[in-house]
């Protein structure tokens, strides 16, 4: 059976089990029990998580929402776009170096929230699209799935997914990953 690892923040943690059920006929889906937080945390933690997870045939990863935050009210992103881009490239390279050079990668876009105008999310998702193109990875556009019906898909905390959002994102993700396994 094929092995898929999902890496990402608490939104990934919401949909991972549903994706696993949807792909149970072709792959086992796993991921760290921990929230992968921002890109630098994800990158640094690969050395701790990968030895404890099955050797993957495919990895989908996402980081972004934490990166664009201004948690310390400094008037800047936690990880500015240039550092974010560099770190995202490193995540892709380290995954291939650590697992295998031809590892199939999918990069998921960051989902919308009910906060702000989403210029930052679009900017960071554009960085992810650029990194995916340069690293030979597939994009899983979760932003568009949730943005199509935010009121129904985003919960009361204005960030995390509702049951409908989890189902929609899991369906999209399972479809993308199923196609990647065929390649």
PDB file of N, CA and C in Angstrom, residues 128-173:
ATOM      1  N   UNK A 128       3.557  30.222  -2.734  1.00  0.00           N
ATOM      2  CA  UNK A 128       3.464  28.756  -2.800  1.00  0.00           C
ATOM      3  C   UNK A 128       3.363  28.267  -4.245  1.00  0.00           C
ATOM      4  N   UNK A 129       2.597  28.965  -5.066  1.00  0.00           N
ATOM      5  CA  UNK A 129       2.470  28.567  -6.479  1.00  0.00           C
ATOM      6  C   UNK A 129       3.828  28.669  -7.189  1.00  0.00           C
ATOM      7  N   UNK A 130       4.570  29.729  -6.887  1.00  0.00           N
ATOM      8  CA  UNK A 130       5.895  29.915  -7.485  1.00  0.00           C
ATOM      9  C   UNK A 130       6.841  28.798  -7.033  1.00  0.00           C
ATOM     10  N   UNK A 131       6.841  28.511  -5.750  1.00  0.00           N
ATOM     11  CA  UNK A 131       7.697  27.449  -5.221  1.00  0.00           C
ATOM     12  C   UNK A 131       7.321  26.114  -5.858  1.00  0.00           C
ATOM     13  N   UNK A 132       6.035  25.828  -5.955  1.00  0.00           N
ATOM     14  CA  UNK A 132       5.581  24.564  -6.560  1.00  0.00           C
ATOM     15  C   UNK A 132       6.083  24.447  -7.990  1.00  0.00           C
ATOM     16  N   UNK A 133       5.954  25.509  -8.762  1.00  0.00           N
ATOM     17  CA  UNK A 133       6.407  25.475 -10.154  1.00  0.00           C
ATOM     18  C   UNK A 133       7.912  25.231 -10.229  1.00  0.00           C
ATOM     19  N   UNK A 134       8.661  25.886  -9.370  1.00  0.00           N
ATOM     20  CA  UNK A 134      10.125  25.766  -9.403  1.00  0.00           C
ATOM     21  C   UNK A 134      10.618  24.440  -8.824  1.00  0.00           C
ATOM     22  N   UNK A 135       9.837  23.832  -7.950  1.00  0.00           N
ATOM     23  CA  UNK A 135      10.251  22.573  -7.314  1.00  0.00           C
ATOM     24  C   UNK A 135       9.599  21.348  -7.954  1.00  0.00           C
ATOM     25  N   UNK A 136       8.807  21.548  -8.997  1.00  0.00           N
ATOM     26  CA  UNK A 136       8.154  20.418  -9.657  1.00  0.00           C
ATOM     27  C   UNK A 136       7.097  19.759  -8.784  1.00  0.00           C
ATOM     28  N   UNK A 137       6.411  20.549  -7.986  1.00  0.00           N
ATOM     29  CA  UNK A 137       5.351  20.044  -7.109  1.00  0.00           C
ATOM     30  C   UNK A 137       3.985  20.418  -7.684  1.00  0.00           C
ATOM     31  N   UNK A 138       2.973  19.695  -7.283  1.00  0.00           N
ATOM     32  CA  UNK A 138       1.596  19.982  -7.660  1.00  0.00           C
ATOM     33  C   UNK A 138       0.992  20.925  -6.623  1.00  0.00           C
ATOM     34  N   UNK A 139       0.119  21.817  -7.068  1.00  0.00           N
ATOM     35  CA  UNK A 139      -0.623  22.684  -6.140  1.00  0.00           C
ATOM     36  C   UNK A 139      -1.990  22.068  -5.876  1.00  0.00           C
ATOM     37  N   UNK A 140      -2.376  22.044  -4.623  1.00  0.00           N
ATOM     38  CA  UNK A 140      -3.728  21.672  -4.214  1.00  0.00           C
ATOM     39  C   UNK A 140      -4.383  22.970  -3.742  1.00  0.00           C
ATOM     40  N   UNK A 141      -5.269  23.526  -4.553  1.00  0.00           N
ATOM     41  CA  UNK A 141      -5.837  24.849  -4.293  1.00  0.00           C
ATOM     42  C   UNK A 141      -7.001  24.782  -3.301  1.00  0.00           C
ATOM     43  N   UNK A 142      -6.658  24.657  -2.046  1.00  0.00           N
ATOM     44  CA  UNK A 142      -7.678  24.616  -0.990  1.00  0.00           C
ATOM     45  C   UNK A 142      -8.302  25.980  -0.756  1.00  0.00           C
ATOM     46  N   UNK A 143      -7.559  27.035  -1.060  1.00  0.00           N
ATOM     47  CA  UNK A 143      -8.104  28.388  -0.892  1.00  0.00           C
ATOM     48  C   UNK A 143      -9.389  28.536  -1.703  1.00  0.00           C
ATOM     49  N   UNK A 144      -9.355  28.165  -2.968  1.00  0.00           N
ATOM     50  CA  UNK A 144     -10.522  28.334  -3.841  1.00  0.00           C
ATOM     51  C   UNK A 144     -11.711  27.504  -3.389  1.00  0.00           C
ATOM     52  N   UNK A 145     -11.437  26.306  -2.885  1.00  0.00           N
ATOM     53  CA  UNK A 145     -12.514  25.435  -2.410  1.00  0.00           C
ATOM     54  C   UNK A 145     -13.280  26.111  -1.276  1.00  0.00           C
ATOM     55  N   UNK A 146     -12.562  26.646  -0.302  1.00  0.00           N
ATOM     56  CA  UNK A 146     -13.205  27.261   0.858  1.00  0.00           C
ATOM     57  C   UNK A 146     -13.755  28.644   0.512  1.00  0.00           C
ATOM     58  N   UNK A 147     -13.044  29.413  -0.294  1.00  0.00           N
ATOM     59  CA  UNK A 147     -13.488  30.762  -0.653  1.00  0.00           C
ATOM     60  C   UNK A 147     -14.814  30.749  -1.411  1.00  0.00           C
ATOM     61  N   UNK A 148     -15.108  29.647  -2.078  1.00  0.00           N
ATOM     62  CA  UNK A 148     -16.348  29.554  -2.857  1.00  0.00           C
ATOM     63  C   UNK A 148     -17.599  29.637  -1.973  1.00  0.00           C
ATOM     64  N   UNK A 149     -17.472  29.304  -0.696  1.00  0.00           N
ATOM     65  CA  UNK A 149     -18.626  29.330   0.212  1.00  0.00           C
ATOM     66  C   UNK A 149     -18.137  29.501   1.653  1.00  0.00           C
ATOM     67  N   UNK A 150     -17.424  30.594   1.900  1.00  0.00           N
ATOM     68  CA  UNK A 150     -16.801  30.822   3.209  1.00  0.00           C
ATOM     69  C   UNK A 150     -17.797  30.759   4.365  1.00  0.00           C
ATOM     70  N   UNK A 151     -18.975  31.329   4.180  1.00  0.00           N
ATOM     71  CA  UNK A 151     -19.940  31.368   5.281  1.00  0.00           C
ATOM     72  C   UNK A 151     -20.336  29.969   5.743  1.00  0.00           C
ATOM     73  N   UNK A 152     -20.357  29.019   4.826  1.00  0.00           N
ATOM     74  CA  UNK A 152     -20.738  27.657   5.162  1.00  0.00           C
ATOM     75  C   UNK A 152     -19.530  26.818   5.595  1.00  0.00           C
ATOM     76  N   UNK A 153     -18.342  27.194   5.150  1.00  0.00           N
ATOM     77  CA  UNK A 153     -17.166  26.344   5.362  1.00  0.00           C
ATOM     78  C   UNK A 153     -16.236  26.783   6.491  1.00  0.00           C
ATOM     79  N   UNK A 154     -16.360  28.030   6.943  1.00  0.00           N
ATOM     80  CA  UNK A 154     -15.488  28.521   8.019  1.00  0.00           C
ATOM     81  C   UNK A 154     -16.317  28.661   9.291  1.00  0.00           C
ATOM     82  N   UNK A 155     -15.763  28.152  10.386  1.00  0.00           N
ATOM     83  CA  UNK A 155     -16.484  28.086  11.654  1.00  0.00           C
ATOM     84  C   UNK A 155     -16.518  29.381  12.435  1.00  0.00           C
ATOM     85  N   UNK A 156     -17.058  29.274  13.628  1.00  0.00           N
ATOM     86  CA  UNK A 156     -17.281  30.429  14.489  1.00  0.00           C
ATOM     87  C   UNK A 156     -16.000  31.140  14.906  1.00  0.00           C
ATOM     88  N   UNK A 157     -14.888  30.419  14.968  1.00  0.00           N
ATOM     89  CA  UNK A 157     -13.628  31.070  15.353  1.00  0.00           C
ATOM     90  C   UNK A 157     -13.035  31.883  14.206  1.00  0.00           C
ATOM     91  N   UNK A 158     -13.677  31.819  13.046  1.00  0.00           N
ATOM     92  CA  UNK A 158     -13.347  32.614  11.853  1.00  0.00           C
ATOM     93  C   UNK A 158     -12.061  32.160  11.153  1.00  0.00           C
ATOM     94  N   UNK A 159     -11.540  30.980  11.556  1.00  0.00           N
ATOM     95  CA  UNK A 159     -10.317  30.431  10.954  1.00  0.00           C
ATOM     96  C   UNK A 159     -10.507  28.969  10.557  1.00  0.00           C
ATOM     97  N   UNK A 160     -10.977  28.160  11.475  1.00  0.00           N
ATOM     98  CA  UNK A 160     -11.058  26.721  11.242  1.00  0.00           C
ATOM     99  C   UNK A 160     -12.314  26.333  10.468  1.00  0.00           C
ATOM    100  N   UNK A 161     -12.292  25.121   9.943  1.00  0.00           N
ATOM    101  CA  UNK A 161     -13.357  24.651   9.067  1.00  0.00           C
ATOM    102  C   UNK A 161     -14.545  24.084   9.842  1.00  0.00           C
ATOM    103  N   UNK A 162     -15.704  24.231   9.253  1.00  0.00           N
ATOM    104  CA  UNK A 162     -16.902  23.558   9.739  1.00  0.00           C
ATOM    105  C   UNK A 162     -16.878  22.125   9.200  1.00  0.00           C
ATOM    106  N   UNK A 163     -17.877  21.326   9.574  1.00  0.00           N
ATOM    107  CA  UNK A 163     -17.981  19.965   9.034  1.00  0.00           C
ATOM    108  C   UNK A 163     -18.080  20.009   7.508  1.00  0.00           C
ATOM    109  N   UNK A 164     -18.833  20.965   6.971  1.00  0.00           N
ATOM    110  CA  UNK A 164     -18.949  21.098   5.507  1.00  0.00           C
ATOM    111  C   UNK A 164     -17.610  21.481   4.889  1.00  0.00           C
ATOM    112  N   UNK A 165     -16.864  22.344   5.556  1.00  0.00           N
ATOM    113  CA  UNK A 165     -15.548  22.741   5.067  1.00  0.00           C
ATOM    114  C   UNK A 165     -14.562  21.591   5.096  1.00  0.00           C
ATOM    115  N   UNK A 166     -14.599  20.827   6.175  1.00  0.00           N
ATOM    116  CA  UNK A 166     -13.717  19.664   6.278  1.00  0.00           C
ATOM    117  C   UNK A 166     -14.013  18.682   5.146  1.00  0.00           C
ATOM    118  N   UNK A 167     -15.273  18.418   4.913  1.00  0.00           N
ATOM    119  CA  UNK A 167     -15.658  17.482   3.849  1.00  0.00           C
ATOM    120  C   UNK A 167     -15.207  17.987   2.482  1.00  0.00           C
ATOM    121  N   UNK A 168     -15.425  19.268   2.196  1.00  0.00           N
ATOM    122  CA  UNK A 168     -15.050  19.822   0.890  1.00  0.00           C
ATOM    123  C   UNK A 168     -13.535  19.792   0.683  1.00  0.00           C
ATOM    124  N   UNK A 169     -12.778  20.183   1.701  1.00  0.00           N
ATOM    125  CA  UNK A 169     -11.316  20.194   1.604  1.00  0.00           C
ATOM    126  C   UNK A 169     -10.774  18.769   1.507  1.00  0.00           C
ATOM    127  N   UNK A 170     -11.350  17.850   2.273  1.00  0.00           N
ATOM    128  CA  UNK A 170     -10.908  16.451   2.219  1.00  0.00           C
ATOM    129  C   UNK A 170     -11.201  15.848   0.848  1.00  0.00           C
ATOM    130  N   UNK A 171     -12.339  16.148   0.283  1.00  0.00           N
ATOM    131  CA  UNK A 171     -12.692  15.637  -1.051  1.00  0.00           C
ATOM    132  C   UNK A 171     -11.710  16.161  -2.099  1.00  0.00           C
ATOM    133  N   UNK A 172     -11.437  17.462  -2.056  1.00  0.00           N
ATOM    134  CA  UNK A 172     -10.471  18.071  -2.980  1.00  0.00           C
ATOM    135  C   UNK A 172      -9.094  17.429  -2.808  1.00  0.00           C
ATOM    136  N   UNK A 173      -8.654  17.313  -1.564  1.00  0.00           N
ATOM    137  CA  UNK A 173      -7.323  16.775  -1.287  1.00  0.00           C
ATOM    138  C   UNK A 173      -7.219  15.318  -1.719  1.00  0.00           C
TER     139      UNK A 173
END
